[in-house]
GROMACS .gro file of C-alpha atoms in nm:
model
  394
    1MET     CA    1  12.765   0.949  15.686
    2HIS     CA    2  12.680   1.270  15.506
    3PRO     CA    3  12.303   1.343  15.502
    4ASN     CA    4  12.303   1.391  15.121
    5ALA     CA    5  12.467   1.053  15.071
    6VAL     CA    6  12.200   0.887  15.285
    7MET     CA    7  11.924   1.056  15.085
    8LEU     CA    8  12.084   0.947  14.755
    9ALA     CA    9  12.111   0.588  14.877
   10LEU     CA   10  11.742   0.590  14.974
   11VAL     CA   11  11.642   0.725  14.632
   12LEU     CA   12  11.846   0.457  14.454
   13LEU     CA   13  11.698   0.186  14.673
   14GLY     CA   14  11.348   0.316  14.600
   15ASN     CA   15  11.410   0.306  14.226
   16LEU     CA   16  11.531  -0.052  14.252
   17MET     CA   17  11.229  -0.157  14.454
   18LEU     CA   18  10.976   0.031  14.235
   19PRO     CA   19  10.945  -0.239  13.961
   20LEU     CA   20  10.888  -0.500  14.229
   21ILE     CA   21  10.628  -0.293  14.408
   22SER     CA   22  10.436  -0.189  14.092
   23ALA     CA   23  10.455  -0.525  13.911
   24GLN     CA   24  10.113  -0.637  13.787
   25ASN     CA   25  10.004  -0.967  13.637
   26ALA     CA   26   9.856  -0.968  13.288
   27GLY     CA   27   9.481  -0.916  13.259
   28PHE     CA   28   9.229  -0.869  12.978
   29VAL     CA   29   9.070  -0.529  12.917
   30LYS     CA   30   8.893  -0.644  12.601
   31SER     CA   31   8.853  -1.003  12.481
   32PRO     CA   32   8.769  -1.134  12.131
   33MET     CA   33   8.400  -1.199  12.060
   34SER     CA   34   8.248  -1.498  11.877
   35GLU     CA   35   8.090  -1.430  11.536
   36THR     CA   36   7.910  -1.603  11.250
   37LYS     CA   37   8.025  -1.506  10.901
   38LEU     CA   38   7.961  -1.599  10.539
   39THR     CA   39   8.215  -1.727  10.289
   40GLY     CA   40   8.396  -1.444  10.116
   41ASP     CA   41   8.350  -1.209  10.414
   42THR     CA   42   8.613  -1.068  10.652
   43PHE     CA   43   8.637  -1.077  11.030
   44GLU     CA   44   8.852  -0.903  11.291
   45LEU     CA   45   8.915  -1.003  11.653
   46TYR     CA   46   9.041  -0.754  11.912
   47CYS     CA   47   9.249  -0.825  12.221
   48ASP     CA   48   9.349  -0.560  12.478
   49VAL     CA   49   9.562  -0.657  12.779
   50VAL     CA   50   9.713  -0.471  13.073
   51GLY     CA   51  10.001  -0.550  13.307
   52ASN     CA   52  10.342  -0.438  13.425
   53PRO     CA   53  10.558  -0.500  13.239
   54THR     CA   54  10.334  -0.482  12.932
   55PRO     CA   55  10.230  -0.839  12.841
   56GLU     CA   56  10.326  -1.013  12.519
   57ILE     CA   57  10.030  -1.115  12.295
   58GLN     CA   58  10.001  -1.420  12.070
   59TRP     CA   59   9.719  -1.563  11.855
   60TRP     CA   60   9.638  -1.936  11.831
   61TYR     CA   61   9.384  -2.140  11.634
   62ALA     CA   62   9.215  -2.480  11.669
   63GLU     CA   63   8.971  -2.645  11.430
   64ILE     CA   64   8.615  -2.714  11.540
   65ASN     CA   65   8.591  -3.012  11.777
   66ARG     CA   66   8.970  -3.019  11.812
   67ALA     CA   67   9.026  -2.775  12.097
   68ASP     CA   68   9.327  -2.970  12.217
   69SER     CA   69   9.532  -2.908  11.901
   70PHE     CA   70   9.601  -2.536  11.890
   71LYS     CA   71   9.844  -2.394  11.638
   72GLN     CA   72  10.002  -2.051  11.655
   73LEU     CA   73   9.897  -1.799  11.388
   74TRP     CA   74  10.145  -1.570  11.215
   75ASP     CA   75  10.104  -1.255  11.011
   76GLY     CA   76  10.075  -1.350  10.642
   77ALA     CA   77   9.956  -1.707  10.705
   78ARG     CA   78   9.689  -1.883  10.493
   79LYS     CA   79   9.817  -1.739  10.168
   80ARG     CA   80   9.846  -1.391  10.315
   81ARG     CA   81   9.482  -1.382  10.419
   82VAL     CA   82   9.583  -1.352  10.787
   83SER     CA   83   9.698  -1.018  10.929
   84ILE     CA   84   9.811  -0.954  11.287
   85ASN     CA   85   9.874  -0.598  11.403
   86THR     CA   86  10.005  -0.552  11.757
   87ALA     CA   87  10.109  -0.238  11.945
   88TYR     CA   88  10.266  -0.214  12.289
   89GLY     CA   89  10.243   0.084  12.521
   90ALA     CA   90  10.080   0.116  12.861
   91ASN     CA   91   9.856  -0.165  12.731
   92GLY     CA   92   9.914  -0.432  12.473
   93VAL     CA   93   9.662  -0.421  12.185
   94SER     CA   94   9.640  -0.673  11.902
   95VAL     CA   95   9.401  -0.717  11.607
   96LEU     CA   96   9.366  -1.045  11.417
   97GLY     CA   97   9.205  -1.020  11.073
   98ILE     CA   98   9.125  -1.282  10.808
   99THR     CA   99   8.992  -1.195  10.463
  100ARG     CA  100   8.813  -1.396  10.191
  101LEU     CA  101   8.678  -1.645  10.444
  102THR     CA  102   8.631  -2.012  10.355
  103LEU     CA  103   8.448  -2.288  10.538
  104GLU     CA  104   8.787  -2.413  10.665
  105ASP     CA  105   8.837  -2.088  10.857
  106SER     CA  106   8.572  -2.194  11.109
  107GLY     CA  107   8.720  -2.277  11.449
  108THR     CA  108   8.833  -2.147  11.786
  109TYR     CA  109   9.064  -1.847  11.793
  110GLU     CA  110   9.257  -1.776  12.112
  111CYS     CA  111   9.431  -1.462  12.234
  112ARG     CA  112   9.714  -1.542  12.476
  113ALA     CA  113   9.892  -1.285  12.692
  114SER     CA  114  10.172  -1.307  12.947
  115ASN     CA  115  10.431  -1.089  13.118
  116ASP     CA  116  10.582  -1.382  13.312
  117PRO     CA  117  10.963  -1.377  13.263
  118LYS     CA  118  10.953  -1.757  13.213
  119ARG     CA  119  10.666  -1.754  12.964
  120ASN     CA  120  10.879  -1.884  12.674
  121ASP     CA  121  11.059  -2.145  12.879
  122LEU     CA  122  10.964  -2.482  12.727
  123ARG     CA  123  10.997  -2.645  13.069
  124GLN     CA  124  10.711  -2.428  13.200
  125ASN     CA  125  10.346  -2.521  13.165
  126PRO     CA  126  10.184  -2.262  12.929
  127ALA     CA  127   9.858  -2.303  13.118
  128THR     CA  128  10.017  -2.134  13.420
  129THR     CA  129  10.227  -1.870  13.247
  130TRP     CA  130   9.977  -1.746  12.984
  131ILE     CA  131   9.623  -1.614  13.025
  132ARG     CA  132   9.378  -1.697  12.745
  133ALA     CA  133   9.059  -1.561  12.588
  134GLN     CA  134   8.876  -1.754  12.317
  135ALA     CA  135   8.625  -1.674  12.040
  136THR     CA  136   8.445  -1.913  11.806
  137ILE     CA  137   8.416  -1.816  11.440
  138SER     CA  138   8.151  -2.001  11.238
  139VAL     CA  139   8.169  -1.964  10.859
  140LEU     CA  140   7.855  -2.052  10.659
  141GLN     CA  141   7.819  -2.094  10.285
  142LYS     CA  142   7.705  -1.767  10.135
  143PRO     CA  143   7.350  -1.784   9.989
  144LYS     CA  144   7.321  -1.760   9.613
  145ILE     CA  145   7.144  -1.452   9.479
  146ASN     CA  146   7.076  -1.391   9.111
  147ALA     CA  147   7.085  -1.014   9.051
  148THR     CA  148   7.053  -0.772   8.760
  149ASP     CA  149   7.377  -0.680   8.585
  150GLN     CA  150   7.510  -0.327   8.610
  151ILE     CA  151   7.305  -0.056   8.437
  152VAL     CA  152   7.435   0.256   8.261
  153LEU     CA  153   7.199   0.557   8.239
  154THR     CA  154   7.240   0.717   7.897
  155GLY     CA  155   7.042   1.035   7.958
  156GLU     CA  156   6.859   0.994   7.627
  157SER     CA  157   6.506   1.121   7.575
  158PRO     CA  158   6.248   0.999   7.635
  159VAL     CA  159   6.363   0.868   7.974
  160LYS     CA  160   6.283   0.500   8.023
  161PRO     CA  161   6.215   0.340   8.364
  162VAL     CA  162   6.479   0.109   8.515
  163THR     CA  163   6.400  -0.202   8.722
  164LEU     CA  164   6.652  -0.370   8.953
  165GLN     CA  165   6.583  -0.735   9.044
  166CYS     CA  166   6.717  -0.996   9.287
  167ASN     CA  167   6.619  -1.359   9.341
  168LEU     CA  168   6.734  -1.571   9.637
  169THR     CA  169   6.787  -1.918   9.489
  170THR     CA  170   6.971  -2.111   9.765
  171ALA     CA  171   7.026  -2.043  10.136
  172HIS     CA  172   7.142  -2.236  10.443
  173THR     CA  173   6.821  -2.143  10.630
  174PRO     CA  174   6.488  -1.981  10.529
  175HIS     CA  175   6.513  -1.604  10.502
  176ARG     CA  176   6.303  -1.365  10.708
  177GLU     CA  177   6.264  -1.064  10.473
  178SER     CA  178   6.446  -0.851  10.216
  179PHE     CA  179   6.494  -0.480  10.149
  180TRP     CA  180   6.687  -0.244   9.920
  181VAL     CA  181   6.980  -0.015  10.005
  182LYS     CA  182   7.133   0.271   9.804
  183ASN     CA  183   7.483   0.394   9.891
  184GLY     CA  184   7.459   0.238  10.238
  185LEU     CA  185   7.115   0.381  10.324
  186GLU     CA  186   6.796   0.175  10.328
  187ILE     CA  187   6.533   0.276  10.072
  188THR     CA  188   6.200   0.325  10.244
  189ASN     CA  189   5.899   0.104  10.168
  190THR     CA  190   6.106  -0.174  10.006
  191ARG     CA  191   6.077  -0.448  10.270
  192THR     CA  192   5.912  -0.772  10.159
  193GLU     CA  193   5.905  -1.142  10.253
  194LEU     CA  194   5.935  -1.261   9.893
  195LYS     CA  195   6.246  -1.434   9.759
  196HIS     CA  196   6.213  -1.239   9.436
  197THR     CA  197   6.237  -0.866   9.499
  198SER     CA  198   6.264  -0.565   9.267
  199HIS     CA  199   6.313  -0.190   9.283
  200ARG     CA  200   6.183   0.040   9.007
  201ILE     CA  201   6.327   0.381   8.916
  202VAL     CA  202   6.053   0.553   8.716
  203LYS     CA  203   6.246   0.852   8.577
  204PRO     CA  204   6.616   0.777   8.625
  205ARG     CA  205   6.854   1.073   8.639
  206ALA     CA  206   7.222   1.112   8.719
  207ASP     CA  207   7.150   1.153   9.091
  208ASP     CA  208   6.969   0.815   9.086
  209SER     CA  209   7.296   0.642   9.001
  210GLY     CA  210   7.491   0.469   9.275
  211GLU     CA  211   7.555   0.137   9.443
  212TYR     CA  212   7.232  -0.056   9.509
  213MET     CA  213   7.208  -0.369   9.722
  214CYS     CA  214   6.930  -0.616   9.779
  215VAL     CA  215   6.964  -0.748  10.136
  216TYR     CA  216   6.815  -1.072  10.272
  217THR     CA  217   6.788  -1.124  10.648
  218PHE     CA  218   6.796  -1.455  10.840
  219ASP     CA  219   6.710  -1.548  11.197
  220MET     CA  220   7.023  -1.751  11.275
  221ALA     CA  221   7.274  -1.624  11.021
  222PRO     CA  222   7.425  -1.298  10.893
  223ASN     CA  223   7.252  -1.094  10.625
  224ALA     CA  224   7.324  -1.183  10.262
  225ASN     CA  225   7.331  -0.927   9.983
  226ALA     CA  226   7.400  -0.870   9.616
  227THR     CA  227   7.525  -0.547   9.463
  228ILE     CA  228   7.396  -0.379   9.146
  229GLU     CA  229   7.581  -0.075   9.012
  230VAL     CA  230   7.377   0.193   8.836
  231LYS     CA  231   7.623   0.419   8.655
  232ALA     CA  232   7.578   0.761   8.497
  233LYS     CA  233   7.790   1.034   8.343
  234PRO     CA  234   7.886   1.308   8.594
  235ALA     CA  235   7.652   1.608   8.597
  236ILE     CA  236   7.779   1.926   8.763
  237HIS     CA  237   7.485   2.091   8.938
  238GLY     CA  238   7.656   2.330   9.177
  239HIS     CA  239   7.923   2.587   9.096
  240LYS     CA  240   7.990   2.961   9.098
  241ARG     CA  241   7.923   3.125   8.764
  242SER     CA  242   8.129   3.429   8.864
  243GLU     CA  243   8.334   3.553   9.156
  244ASN     CA  244   8.434   3.913   9.233
  245LYS     CA  245   8.727   3.977   9.466
  246ASN     CA  246   8.975   4.253   9.552
  247GLU     CA  247   9.345   4.211   9.484
  248GLY     CA  248   9.531   4.058   9.776
  249GLU     CA  249   9.225   3.863   9.895
  250ASN     CA  250   9.172   3.487   9.869
  251ALA     CA  251   8.924   3.327   9.626
  252MET     CA  252   8.746   2.993   9.654
  253LEU     CA  253   8.585   2.829   9.349
  254TYR     CA  254   8.397   2.500   9.379
  255CYS     CA  255   8.205   2.241   9.180
  256LYS     CA  256   7.960   1.969   9.293
  257SER     CA  257   7.838   1.681   9.081
  258VAL     CA  258   7.603   1.386   9.079
  259GLY     CA  259   7.667   1.058   8.906
  260TYR     CA  260   7.834   0.724   8.981
  261PRO     CA  261   8.115   0.629   8.995
  262HIS     CA  262   8.277   0.933   9.157
  263PRO     CA  263   8.464   1.139   8.898
  264THR     CA  264   8.827   1.241   8.870
  265TRP     CA  265   8.847   1.620   8.908
  266THR     CA  266   9.081   1.861   8.728
  267TRP     CA  267   9.096   2.242   8.719
  268ARG     CA  268   9.205   2.446   8.419
  269LYS     CA  269   9.251   2.815   8.343
  270MET     CA  270   9.179   2.998   8.017
  271ASP     CA  271   9.514   3.120   7.887
  272GLY     CA  272   9.451   3.325   7.577
  273THR     CA  273   9.242   3.100   7.352
  274SER     CA  274   9.307   2.764   7.519
  275TYR     CA  275   9.290   2.604   7.864
  276THR     CA  276   9.597   2.505   8.066
  277ASP     CA  277   9.599   2.270   8.365
  278ILE     CA  278   9.644   2.438   8.700
  279ASP     CA  279   9.939   2.334   8.916
  280ASN     CA  280  10.079   2.474   9.238
  281SER     CA  281  10.407   2.601   9.097
  282THR     CA  282  10.343   2.948   9.248
  283GLY     CA  283  10.241   2.810   9.588
  284ARG     CA  284   9.909   2.998   9.571
  285PHE     CA  285   9.679   2.736   9.412
  286PHE     CA  286   9.536   2.454   9.625
  287ILE     CA  287   9.291   2.190   9.497
  288THR     CA  288   9.071   1.987   9.735
  289ILE     CA  289   8.881   1.679   9.614
  290ARG     CA  290   8.617   1.478   9.805
  291ASP     CA  291   8.421   1.229   9.593
  292ASN     CA  292   8.160   1.443   9.411
  293TYR     CA  293   8.301   1.777   9.530
  294THR     CA  294   8.610   1.984   9.452
  295GLU     CA  295   8.748   2.322   9.553
  296LEU     CA  296   9.008   2.552   9.402
  297ASN     CA  297   9.158   2.800   9.649
  298ILE     CA  298   9.370   3.089   9.519
  299LEU     CA  299   9.570   3.287   9.775
  300LYS     CA  300   9.667   3.657   9.753
  301LEU     CA  301   9.498   3.740   9.424
  302ASP     CA  302   9.706   3.918   9.162
  303ILE     CA  303   9.512   4.172   8.956
  304LEU     CA  304   9.734   4.115   8.652
  305THR     CA  305   9.752   3.734   8.630
  306ASP     CA  306   9.457   3.585   8.819
  307PRO     CA  307   9.147   3.733   8.648
  308ALA     CA  308   9.036   3.467   8.398
  309VAL     CA  309   8.786   3.196   8.314
  310TYR     CA  310   8.842   2.884   8.529
  311GLN     CA  311   8.705   2.541   8.437
  312CYS     CA  312   8.637   2.240   8.659
  313ASN     CA  313   8.627   1.909   8.474
  314ALA     CA  314   8.464   1.589   8.607
  315THR     CA  315   8.569   1.269   8.428
  316SER     CA  316   8.460   0.908   8.488
  317VAL     CA  317   8.453   0.586   8.286
  318ILE     CA  318   8.106   0.686   8.163
  319GLY     CA  319   8.192   1.036   8.036
  320ASN     CA  320   8.300   1.383   8.136
  321THR     CA  321   8.141   1.720   8.210
  322ALA     CA  322   8.287   2.068   8.256
  323GLU     CA  323   8.165   2.404   8.388
  324THR     CA  324   8.331   2.746   8.399
  325THR     CA  325   8.358   3.027   8.652
  326ILE     CA  326   8.463   3.385   8.571
  327LEU     CA  327   8.699   3.533   8.831
  328ARG     CA  328   8.720   3.914   8.842
  329VAL     CA  329   8.984   4.089   9.051
  330ARG     CA  330   8.930   4.454   9.139
  331SER     CA  331   9.191   4.709   9.239
  332ASN     CA  332   9.219   4.810   9.603
  333LEU     CA  333   9.109   5.157   9.490
  334ALA     CA  334   8.780   5.020   9.363
  335PRO     CA  335   8.581   5.142   9.668
  336LEU     CA  336   8.701   5.497   9.592
  337TRP     CA  337   8.575   5.502   9.232
  338PRO     CA  338   8.220   5.627   9.317
  339PHE     CA  339   8.361   5.914   9.526
  340LEU     CA  340   8.619   6.002   9.261
  341GLY     CA  341   8.347   5.999   8.995
  342VAL     CA  342   8.130   6.245   9.187
  343LEU     CA  343   8.434   6.465   9.255
  344ALA     CA  344   8.521   6.466   8.885
  345GLU     CA  345   8.164   6.569   8.793
  346ILE     CA  346   8.179   6.858   9.040
  347ILE     CA  347   8.513   6.980   8.902
  348ILE     CA  348   8.385   6.964   8.543
  349LEU     CA  349   8.069   7.156   8.638
  350VAL     CA  350   8.273   7.432   8.809
  351VAL     CA  351   8.500   7.462   8.504
  352ILE     CA  352   8.199   7.495   8.273
  353ILE     CA  353   8.046   7.769   8.490
  354VAL     CA  354   8.375   7.966   8.503
  355VAL     CA  355   8.428   7.942   8.126
  356TYR     CA  356   8.067   8.047   8.062
  357GLU     CA  357   8.095   8.355   8.287
  358ARG     CA  358   8.416   8.468   8.119
  359ARG     CA  359   8.272   8.437   7.769
  360LYS     CA  360   7.969   8.661   7.834
  361ASN     CA  361   7.914   8.969   7.599
  362PRO     CA  362   8.093   9.279   7.747
  363ASP     CA  363   7.793   9.506   7.642
  364ASP     CA  364   7.572   9.313   7.885
  365ILE     CA  365   7.793   9.399   8.180
  366ILE     CA  366   7.748   9.735   8.368
  367GLU     CA  367   8.077   9.887   8.480
  368ASP     CA  368   8.088  10.005   8.841
  369ASP     CA  369   8.258  10.346   8.757
  370GLU     CA  370   7.982  10.466   8.514
  371PRO     CA  371   7.694  10.675   8.669
  372ALA     CA  372   7.354  10.528   8.662
  373VAL     CA  373   7.129  10.718   8.413
  374PRO     CA  374   6.756  10.663   8.410
  375MET     CA  375   6.645  10.513   8.088
  376LYS     CA  376   6.375  10.667   7.880
  377THR     CA  377   6.073  10.456   7.839
  378ASN     CA  378   5.858  10.412   7.533
  379SER     CA  379   5.565  10.566   7.719
  380THR     CA  380   5.742  10.907   7.735
  381ASN     CA  381   5.809  10.902   7.361
  382ASN     CA  382   5.447  10.813   7.297
  383HIS     CA  383   5.332  11.122   7.495
  384LYS     CA  384   5.561  11.347   7.287
  385ASP     CA  385   5.426  11.208   6.963
  386LYS     CA  386   5.072  11.263   7.088
  387ASN     CA  387   5.136  11.634   7.173
  388ILE     CA  388   5.286  11.696   6.830
  389ARG     CA  389   4.983  11.553   6.657
  390GLN     CA  390   4.748  11.774   6.867
  391ARG     CA  391   4.933  12.097   6.769
  392ASN     CA  392   4.917  12.015   6.404
  393ALA     CA  393   4.545  11.957   6.432
  394LYS     CA  394   4.485  12.311   6.556
   0.00000   0.00000   0.00000
């Protein structure tokens, strides 16, 4: 047999044997973890499995104290409160999520995985063809908290203090303590063991607005909280009043604001006597928006069309605020203007000197071809007059 044919046969045989040699039973890389949640909350369970071929993943559920009656879960079950997202690659990864929890969602949740070719054969025992990982989800009734309604800061003078209040009226277990949070960050020196807690804003301003929460902690249960929104009209406190650029360069204008909720940003350009909204029809204008911040980037400035007054406008349900920036675009010859100015002054000065010299009186100029004659002084004439007077006296 030809040596190349033998080599080809060995390669083909190796490829056929490779799946058998590298086959791997399913195994868990990450298993779901048990949690305790409150009604109205959301939970997610993660399941990561490995194997060759990549294992199939399923989710099952059994009510509390009924571990022998598992039912398979599907995406969109329980009035679309259940979501299952699964991806297969080198590993199989699946995420089970349930929103708007109720007490009936308590139970045992099971992640099953298998790459056994006979895994879906009804004659096979699932206990031998599927591996399983379980997590217990306990859902408790959410404590009742009476909280202050939303507050709108008017900005009127004189400024009046604002007090936020929460009162824990019912709970499944005694609470440990409470504290206040603003925009996800704990406010210092607000921890207390009282059921009734308050937070006082002495001189409220736009930057005091935001999402406040009173949080109650428990020893054997998740934290409970209530949200109070403090709203205010946007106030722009950071922007460029003017910007000077050369033609052909890029310009960046920005505006920053305080106030809650976050505003909707727009940019406008003064066109004659009125403002027009900026769009990207020329491909040179780009607007970036991030909550309380916005940028306007202008590429390759045009000295004829881009110099203008630009306005950023922040609008929310409470009100709107606007600020302007003056954009000046200089010619590329601008750096030469000082030198050209000095050169022009020198030329003018030379012209003045030349004109002055040419307009001098001809009598004041001594010609080179005339002989130099000594001039008679007044002293000589005085001596002559003196001699004449002496002769007459004799």
